[in-house]
Coordinates of C-alpha atoms and ligand atoms in Angstrom, one line a residue:
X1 CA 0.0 0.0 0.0
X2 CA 1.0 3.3 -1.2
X3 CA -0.2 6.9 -0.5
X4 CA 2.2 8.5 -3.6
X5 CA 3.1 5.1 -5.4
X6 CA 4.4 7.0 -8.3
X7 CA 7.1 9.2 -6.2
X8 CA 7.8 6.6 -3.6
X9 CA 8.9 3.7 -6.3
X10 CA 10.4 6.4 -8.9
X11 CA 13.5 4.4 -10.4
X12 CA 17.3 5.3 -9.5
X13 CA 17.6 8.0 -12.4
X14 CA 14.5 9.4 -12.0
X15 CA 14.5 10.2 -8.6
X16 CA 18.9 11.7 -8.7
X17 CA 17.4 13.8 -12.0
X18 CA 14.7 15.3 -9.6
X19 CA 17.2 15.7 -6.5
X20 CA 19.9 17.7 -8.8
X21 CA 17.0 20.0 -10.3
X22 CA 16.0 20.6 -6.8
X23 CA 19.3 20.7 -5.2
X24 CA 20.2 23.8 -8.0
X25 CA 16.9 25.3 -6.9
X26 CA 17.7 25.8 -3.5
X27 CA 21.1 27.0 -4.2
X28 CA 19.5 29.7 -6.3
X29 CA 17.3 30.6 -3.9
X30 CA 19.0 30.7 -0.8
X31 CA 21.9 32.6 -2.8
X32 CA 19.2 34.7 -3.7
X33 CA 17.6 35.3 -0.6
X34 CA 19.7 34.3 2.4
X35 CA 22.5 36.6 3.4
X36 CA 24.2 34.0 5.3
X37 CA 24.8 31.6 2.7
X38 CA 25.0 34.0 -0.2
X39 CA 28.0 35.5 2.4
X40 CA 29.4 32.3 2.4
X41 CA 29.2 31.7 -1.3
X42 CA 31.0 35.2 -2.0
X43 CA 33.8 33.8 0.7
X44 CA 34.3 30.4 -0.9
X45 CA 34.1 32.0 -4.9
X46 CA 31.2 29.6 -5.5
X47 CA 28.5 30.4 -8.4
X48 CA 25.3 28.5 -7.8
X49 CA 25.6 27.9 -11.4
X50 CA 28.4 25.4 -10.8
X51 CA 26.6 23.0 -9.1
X52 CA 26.0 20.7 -12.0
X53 CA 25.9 17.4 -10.6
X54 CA 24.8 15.3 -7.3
X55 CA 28.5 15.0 -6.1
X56 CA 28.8 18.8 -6.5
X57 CA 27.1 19.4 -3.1
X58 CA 30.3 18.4 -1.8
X59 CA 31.4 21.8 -2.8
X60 CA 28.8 23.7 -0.9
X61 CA 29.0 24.7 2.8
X62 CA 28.2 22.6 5.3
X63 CA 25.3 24.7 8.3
X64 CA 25.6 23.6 12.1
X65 CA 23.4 24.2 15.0
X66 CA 25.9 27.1 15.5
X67 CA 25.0 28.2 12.2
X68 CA 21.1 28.4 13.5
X69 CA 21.6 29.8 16.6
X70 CA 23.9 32.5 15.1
X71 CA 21.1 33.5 13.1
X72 CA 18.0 33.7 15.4
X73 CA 15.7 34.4 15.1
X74 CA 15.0 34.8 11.4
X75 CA 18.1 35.3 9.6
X76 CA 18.2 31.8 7.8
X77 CA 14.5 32.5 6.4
X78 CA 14.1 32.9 2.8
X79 CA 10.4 34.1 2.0
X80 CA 8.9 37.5 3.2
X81 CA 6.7 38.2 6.3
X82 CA 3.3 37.5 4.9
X83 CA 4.7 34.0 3.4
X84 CA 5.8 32.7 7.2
X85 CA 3.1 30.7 8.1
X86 CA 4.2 28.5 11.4
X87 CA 7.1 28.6 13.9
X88 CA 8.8 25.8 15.4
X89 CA 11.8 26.1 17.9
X90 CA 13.9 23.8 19.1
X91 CA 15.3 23.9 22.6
X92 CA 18.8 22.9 22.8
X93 CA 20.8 22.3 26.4
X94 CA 22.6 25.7 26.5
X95 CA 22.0 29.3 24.4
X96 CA 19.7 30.3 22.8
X97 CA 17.2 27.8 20.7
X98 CA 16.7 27.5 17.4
X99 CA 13.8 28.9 15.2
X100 CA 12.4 26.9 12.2
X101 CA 9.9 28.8 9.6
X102 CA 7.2 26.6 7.4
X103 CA 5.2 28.7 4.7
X104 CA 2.2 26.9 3.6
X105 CA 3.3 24.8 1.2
X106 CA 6.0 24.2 3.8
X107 CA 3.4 22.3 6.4
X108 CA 1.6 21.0 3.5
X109 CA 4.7 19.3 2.0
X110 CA 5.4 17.9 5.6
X111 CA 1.9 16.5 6.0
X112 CA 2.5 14.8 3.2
X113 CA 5.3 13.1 4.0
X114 CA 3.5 11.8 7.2
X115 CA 0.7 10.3 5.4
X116 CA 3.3 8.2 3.0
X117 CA 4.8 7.4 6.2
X118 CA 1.7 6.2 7.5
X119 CA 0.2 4.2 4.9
X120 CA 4.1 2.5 4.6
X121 CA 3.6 1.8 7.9
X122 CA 0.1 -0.2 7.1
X123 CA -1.7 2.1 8.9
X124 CA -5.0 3.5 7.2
X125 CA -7.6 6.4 7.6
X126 CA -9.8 4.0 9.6
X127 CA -7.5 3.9 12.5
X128 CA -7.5 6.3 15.4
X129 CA -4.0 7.7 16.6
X130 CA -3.1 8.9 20.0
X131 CA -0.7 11.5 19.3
X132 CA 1.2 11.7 22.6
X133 CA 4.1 14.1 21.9
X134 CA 4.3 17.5 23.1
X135 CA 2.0 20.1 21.8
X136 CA 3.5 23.5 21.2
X137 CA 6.8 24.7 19.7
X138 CA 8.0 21.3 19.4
X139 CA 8.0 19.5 15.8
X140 CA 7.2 16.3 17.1
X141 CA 3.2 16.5 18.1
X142 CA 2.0 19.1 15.1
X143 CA 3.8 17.8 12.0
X144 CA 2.2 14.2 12.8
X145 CA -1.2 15.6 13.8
X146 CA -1.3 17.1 10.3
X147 CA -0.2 14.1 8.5
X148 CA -2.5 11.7 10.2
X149 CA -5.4 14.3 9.4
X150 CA -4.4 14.3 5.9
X151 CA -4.8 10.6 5.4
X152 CA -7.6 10.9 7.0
X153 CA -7.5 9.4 10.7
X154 CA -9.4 10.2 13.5
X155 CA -6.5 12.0 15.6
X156 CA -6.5 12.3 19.1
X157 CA -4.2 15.3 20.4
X158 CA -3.3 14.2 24.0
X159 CA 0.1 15.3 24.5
X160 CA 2.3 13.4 26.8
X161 CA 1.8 12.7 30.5
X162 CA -0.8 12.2 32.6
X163 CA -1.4 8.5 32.4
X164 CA -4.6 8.0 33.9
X165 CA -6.1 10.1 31.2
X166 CA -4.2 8.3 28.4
X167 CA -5.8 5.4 29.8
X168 CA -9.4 6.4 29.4
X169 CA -8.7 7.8 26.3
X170 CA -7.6 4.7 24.6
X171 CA -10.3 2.9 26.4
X172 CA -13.3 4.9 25.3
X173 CA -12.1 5.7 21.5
X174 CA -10.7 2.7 20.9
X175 CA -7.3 4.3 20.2
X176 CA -5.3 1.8 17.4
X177 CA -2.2 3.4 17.3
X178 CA -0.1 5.5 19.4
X179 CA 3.1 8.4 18.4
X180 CA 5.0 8.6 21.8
X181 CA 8.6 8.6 23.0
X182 CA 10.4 5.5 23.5
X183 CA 11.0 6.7 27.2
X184 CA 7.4 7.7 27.5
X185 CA 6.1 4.5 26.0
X186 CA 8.2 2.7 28.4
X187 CA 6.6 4.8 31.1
X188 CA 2.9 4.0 30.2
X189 CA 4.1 -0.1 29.6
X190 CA 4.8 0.4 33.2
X191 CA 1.7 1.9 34.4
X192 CA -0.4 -0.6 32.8
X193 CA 1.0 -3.2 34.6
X194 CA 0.5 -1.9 37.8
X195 CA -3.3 -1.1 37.0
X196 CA -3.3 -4.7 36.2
X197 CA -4.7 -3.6 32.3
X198 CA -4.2 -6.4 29.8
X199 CA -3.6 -4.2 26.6
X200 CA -4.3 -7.1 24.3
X201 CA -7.3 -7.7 26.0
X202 CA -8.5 -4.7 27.4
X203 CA -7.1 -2.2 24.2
X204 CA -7.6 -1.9 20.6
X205 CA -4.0 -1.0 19.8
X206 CA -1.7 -1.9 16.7
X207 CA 1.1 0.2 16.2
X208 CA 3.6 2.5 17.5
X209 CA 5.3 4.8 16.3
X210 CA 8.1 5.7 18.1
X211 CA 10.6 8.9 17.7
X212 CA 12.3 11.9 18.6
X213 CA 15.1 10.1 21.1
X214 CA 17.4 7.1 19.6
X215 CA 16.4 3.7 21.2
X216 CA 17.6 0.0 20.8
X217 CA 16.1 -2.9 19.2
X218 CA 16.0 -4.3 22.8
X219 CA 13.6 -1.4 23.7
X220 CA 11.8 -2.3 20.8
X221 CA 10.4 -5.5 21.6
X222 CA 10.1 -4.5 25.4
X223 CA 7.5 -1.8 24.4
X224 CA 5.9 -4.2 21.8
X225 CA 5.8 -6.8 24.4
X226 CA 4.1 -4.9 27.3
X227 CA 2.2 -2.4 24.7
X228 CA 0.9 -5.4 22.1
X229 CA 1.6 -3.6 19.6
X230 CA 4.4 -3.6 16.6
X231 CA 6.7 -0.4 17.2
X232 CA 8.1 1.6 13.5
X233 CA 11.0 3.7 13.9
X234 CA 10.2 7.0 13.1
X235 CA 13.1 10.0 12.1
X236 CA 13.3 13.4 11.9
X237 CA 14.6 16.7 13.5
X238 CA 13.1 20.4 13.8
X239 CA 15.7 21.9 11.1
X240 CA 13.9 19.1 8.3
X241 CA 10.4 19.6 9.0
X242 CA 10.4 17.5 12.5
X243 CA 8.8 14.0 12.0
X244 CA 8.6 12.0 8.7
X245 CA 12.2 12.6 7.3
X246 CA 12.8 8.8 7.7
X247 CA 10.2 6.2 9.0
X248 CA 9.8 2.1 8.7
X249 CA 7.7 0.2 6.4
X250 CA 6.4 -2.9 7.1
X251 CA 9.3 -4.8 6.5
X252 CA 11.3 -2.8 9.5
X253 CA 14.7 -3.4 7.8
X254 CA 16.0 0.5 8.6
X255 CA 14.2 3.6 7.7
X256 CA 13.0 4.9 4.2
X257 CA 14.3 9.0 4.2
X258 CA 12.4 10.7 1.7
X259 CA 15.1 11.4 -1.2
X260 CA 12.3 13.6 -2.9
X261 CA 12.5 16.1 -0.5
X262 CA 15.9 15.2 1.2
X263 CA 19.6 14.8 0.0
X264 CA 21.4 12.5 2.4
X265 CA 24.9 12.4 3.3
X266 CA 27.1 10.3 5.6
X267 CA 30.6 12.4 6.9
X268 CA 32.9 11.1 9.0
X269 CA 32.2 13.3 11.9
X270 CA 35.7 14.6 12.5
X271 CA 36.8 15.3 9.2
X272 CA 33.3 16.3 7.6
X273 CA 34.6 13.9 4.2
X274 CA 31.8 11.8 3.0
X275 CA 32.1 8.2 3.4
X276 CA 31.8 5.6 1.3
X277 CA 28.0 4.1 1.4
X278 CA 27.5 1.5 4.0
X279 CA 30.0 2.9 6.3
X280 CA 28.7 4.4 10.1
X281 CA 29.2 8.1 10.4
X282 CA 27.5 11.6 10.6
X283 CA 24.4 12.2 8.8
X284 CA 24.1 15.2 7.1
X285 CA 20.6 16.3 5.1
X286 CA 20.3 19.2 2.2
X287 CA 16.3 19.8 2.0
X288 CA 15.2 20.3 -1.2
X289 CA 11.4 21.7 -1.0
X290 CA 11.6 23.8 2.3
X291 CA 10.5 26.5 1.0
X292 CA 10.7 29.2 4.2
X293 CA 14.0 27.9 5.4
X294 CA 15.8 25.7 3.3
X295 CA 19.2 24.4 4.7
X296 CA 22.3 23.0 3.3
X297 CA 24.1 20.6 4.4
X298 CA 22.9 20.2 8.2
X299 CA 24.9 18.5 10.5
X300 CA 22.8 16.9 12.2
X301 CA 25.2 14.8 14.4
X302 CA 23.3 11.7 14.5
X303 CA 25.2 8.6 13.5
X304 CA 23.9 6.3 11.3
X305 CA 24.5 4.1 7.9
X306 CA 22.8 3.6 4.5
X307 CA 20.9 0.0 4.7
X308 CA 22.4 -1.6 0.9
X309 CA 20.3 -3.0 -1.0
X310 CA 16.8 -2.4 -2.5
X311 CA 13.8 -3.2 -0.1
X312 CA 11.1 -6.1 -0.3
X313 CA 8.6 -3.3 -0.2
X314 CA 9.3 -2.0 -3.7
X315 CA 10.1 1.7 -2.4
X316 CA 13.7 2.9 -4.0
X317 CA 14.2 5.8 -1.1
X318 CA 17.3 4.3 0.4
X319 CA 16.8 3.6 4.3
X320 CA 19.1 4.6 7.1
X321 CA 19.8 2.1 9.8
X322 CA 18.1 3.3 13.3
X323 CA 20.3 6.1 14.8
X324 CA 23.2 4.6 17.0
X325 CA 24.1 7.9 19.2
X326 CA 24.4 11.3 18.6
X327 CA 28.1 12.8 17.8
X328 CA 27.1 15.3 20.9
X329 CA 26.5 12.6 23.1
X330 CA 29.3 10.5 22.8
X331 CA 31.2 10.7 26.5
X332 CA 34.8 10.3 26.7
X333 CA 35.2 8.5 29.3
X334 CA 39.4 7.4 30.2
X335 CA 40.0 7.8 26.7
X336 CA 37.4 5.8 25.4
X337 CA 34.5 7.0 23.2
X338 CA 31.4 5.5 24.7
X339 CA 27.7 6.4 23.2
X340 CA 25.0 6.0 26.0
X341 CA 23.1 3.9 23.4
X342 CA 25.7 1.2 23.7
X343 CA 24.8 1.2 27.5
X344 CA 21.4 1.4 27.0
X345 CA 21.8 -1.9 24.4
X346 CA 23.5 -4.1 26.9
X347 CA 21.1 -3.2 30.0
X348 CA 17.9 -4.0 27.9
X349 CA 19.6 -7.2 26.9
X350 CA 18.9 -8.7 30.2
X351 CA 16.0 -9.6 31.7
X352 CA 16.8 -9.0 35.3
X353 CA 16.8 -5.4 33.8
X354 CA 14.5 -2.6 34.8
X355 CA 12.9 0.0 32.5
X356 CA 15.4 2.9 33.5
X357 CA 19.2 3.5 34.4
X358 CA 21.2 6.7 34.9
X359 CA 24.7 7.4 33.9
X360 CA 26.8 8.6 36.6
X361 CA 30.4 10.8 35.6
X362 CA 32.0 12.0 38.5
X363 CA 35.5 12.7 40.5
X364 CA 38.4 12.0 38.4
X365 CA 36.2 9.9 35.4
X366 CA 34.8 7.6 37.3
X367 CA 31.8 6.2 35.7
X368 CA 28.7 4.4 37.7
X369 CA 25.9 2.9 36.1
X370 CA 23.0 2.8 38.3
X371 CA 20.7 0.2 36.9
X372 CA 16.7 -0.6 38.4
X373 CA 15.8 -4.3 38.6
X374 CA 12.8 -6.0 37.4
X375 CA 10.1 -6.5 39.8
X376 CA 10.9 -10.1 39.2
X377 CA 14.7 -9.7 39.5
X378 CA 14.0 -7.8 42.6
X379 CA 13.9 -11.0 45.5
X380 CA 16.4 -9.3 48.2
X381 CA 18.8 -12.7 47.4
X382 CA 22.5 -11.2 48.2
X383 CA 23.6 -13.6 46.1
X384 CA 21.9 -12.8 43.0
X385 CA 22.2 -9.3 43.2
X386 CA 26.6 -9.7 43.4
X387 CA 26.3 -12.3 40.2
X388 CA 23.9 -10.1 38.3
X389 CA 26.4 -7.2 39.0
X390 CA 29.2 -8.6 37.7
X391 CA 27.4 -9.7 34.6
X392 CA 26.4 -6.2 34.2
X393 CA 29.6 -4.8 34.3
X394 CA 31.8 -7.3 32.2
X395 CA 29.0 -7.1 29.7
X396 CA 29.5 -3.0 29.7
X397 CA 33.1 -3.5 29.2
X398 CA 33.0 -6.0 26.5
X399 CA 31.1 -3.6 24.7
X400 CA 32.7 0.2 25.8
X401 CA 36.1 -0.9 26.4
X402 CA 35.9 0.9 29.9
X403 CA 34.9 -1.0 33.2
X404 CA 31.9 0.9 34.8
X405 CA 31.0 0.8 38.3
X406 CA 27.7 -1.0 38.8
X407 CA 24.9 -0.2 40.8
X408 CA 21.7 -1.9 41.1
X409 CA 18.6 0.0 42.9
X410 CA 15.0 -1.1 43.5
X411 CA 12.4 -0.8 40.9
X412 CA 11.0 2.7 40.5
X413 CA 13.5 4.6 42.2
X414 CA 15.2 6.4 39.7
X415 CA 14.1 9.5 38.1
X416 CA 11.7 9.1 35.3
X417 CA 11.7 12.1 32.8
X418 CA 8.5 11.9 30.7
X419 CA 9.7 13.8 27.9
X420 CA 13.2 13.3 26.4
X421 CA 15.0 11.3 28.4
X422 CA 17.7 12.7 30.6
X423 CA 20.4 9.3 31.2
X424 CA 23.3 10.8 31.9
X425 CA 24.8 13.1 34.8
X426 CA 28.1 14.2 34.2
X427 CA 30.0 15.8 37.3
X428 CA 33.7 15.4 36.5
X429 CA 35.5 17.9 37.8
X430 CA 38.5 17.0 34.8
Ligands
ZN1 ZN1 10.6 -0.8 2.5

């Protein structure tokens, strides 16, 4: 099932003819109309009439969150006042945020995407999403609400939190499918077990659709397990429209990014040189029909690869492997680069495992990881508790290279953060 079978399964040629005519677009335009990178063109002695080819967007400059923030509020933007149609901001952990513009065609050109994402992801105008993202000047909640409108379901705009209410809502609209957080959804798996509600039973739901924080495979199948329903991996990021930049079909082998709209990259994220397809690095995105704020080149420092190969569901957008870490994130740690994903994929590994863990850095780069137990894990036997430790913490160093310090606390008795999740404190004093 197809919402745009045409643009979705356009061949190879096609679809890198359509990329370079709007790739040379947007350099017009933002040469055109954008001081900043106009500036920038003037400084490197490129003409926008010298991109001529696909591989020429090497030659054009790359735009960082600096780059965004420098410009704020609305220095990036490319159409007139009475064009700007929405903002979006996006909150980052120091400074100012950053401020993203949609025209109409803008937030009609993002719905779109949604819908294909939808329908890819078998989900039809008869079902009924619970759109449980935050409402406001974050991407995530809007940009799927209009999607899901657009193909035609019956959306349900409950914002995160409050669990009780979630409840009832599912319960008395016979919610199918749900767009949440993998944190959150983790959240809610728990609260349903402690009200004793039997999803499959008790609920009508389907499918997830699970974004805006990386998460592991093992997360995955927890949330399906204690949600019944089949999680898709949804992609995207404020500077690209938000949600529906990359999303699962049903054959959740990595992520379709929509190569219509988007120009992927992958940069090895020291030297900023493209890598070879297949190999893991930086992904950088070009967008090709923003028309309020287009952006080349973005850095958006999540690591990823291109999945080879064509897809069993006949689509020819290639698909990015699920995001392993964020180039920001990564933690030194005594020499060592160590992603808190790779923590968070050993811990969900094991079943003795809780639903939540913290990362501790403190003193001299000492690192603790303070892991809950399962309620089932949790018997008060000394002796399990010291074996399940050490298991913990060779299993950490197999996979880090660094030996953490391991502690294991009672279920529910670490912080829970409903939105994005907040799993590391870092208190070095180095
Ligand atoms: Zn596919």
């Amino acid at each position: 099932m197809f919402w745009d079978e045409t643009i979705e399964t356009l061949g190879r040629d096609s679809l890198d003819k359509l990329q370079l005519e709007r790739l040379q677009k947007t350099v017009r335009r933002v040469a055109r109309h954008v001081p900043f990178y106009s500036q920038k063109f003037a400084a490197m002695g490129l003409k926008p009439g010298a991109i001529r080819s696909l591989a020429d967007v090497r030659r054009l400059p790359f735009t960082t969150n600096a780059d965004l923030r420098d410009n704020y509020p609305d220095g990036l933007v490319a159409v007139p006042p009475q064009k700007r149609l929405r903002l979006h901001t996006s909150s980052g952990t120091t400074g100012k945020p950053k401020a993203l513009f949609f025209s109409r065609q803008d937030v009609n050109q993002a719905a779109e995407l949604i819908a294909r994402c939808l329908v890819m992801a078998g989900t039809t105008s008869a079902d009924i999403l619970q759109n449980m993202m935050t409402y406001g000047l974050f991407t995530g909640a809007l940009v799927m609400h209009y999607g899901a409108e657009k193909l035609g379901m019956l959306v349900i705009p409950a914002g995160p939190g409050n669990s009780e209410k979630q409840l009832l809502l599912m319960q008395d609209f016979r919610t199918t499918a749900l767009h949440t957080t993998p944190s959150y959804a983790l959240y809610f798996a728990d609260f349903l077990e402690k009200k004793e509600v039997d999803p499959r039973k008790e609920l009508a739901l389907r499918k997830a659709f699970i974004g805006a924080e990386p998460y592991t495979e093992e997360t995955r199948r927890k949330i399906e397990l204690a949600l019944g329903v089949e999680v898709y991996n949804s992609y995207g990021l404020s500077e690209m429209n938000g949600p529906g930049v990359a999303f699962e079909c049903m054959a959740r082998q990595g992520m379709h990014l929509w190569e219509d709209n988007f120009l992927l990259e992958i940069v090895d994220p020291q030297t900023g040189e493209p890598l070879p397809e297949g190999q893991t690095g930086e992904l950088v995105l070009t967008s090709l029909c923003r028309e309020a704020m287009p952006i080349l080149r973005y850095r958006t420092r999540d690591i990823t690869s291109i999945v080879p190969g064509p897809c069993p569901c006949g689509r020819t957008h290639r698909r990015i492997h699920r995001i392993t870490g964020r180039s920001d994130d990564m933690l030194i740690v005594r020499g060592a680069n160590v992603y808190p994903q790779q923590i968070e994929r050993v811990l969900m590994s094991l079943p003795a495992v809780g639903r939540n863990y913290l990362i501790c850095l403190e003193g001299l780069d000492e690192m603790t990881v303070k892991v809950e137990l399962s309620d089932a894990s949790f018997d008060g036997q000394v002796d399990h508790l010291v074996h399940l430790q050490s298991q913990i913490a060779d299993k950490l160093r197999a996979e880090i290279m660094v030996k953490p310090k391991v502690e294991l606390v009672a279920p529910g008795t670490l912080p829970i953060s409903e939105g994005k999740a907040k799993r590391v404190v870092d208190k070095r004093v180095l």
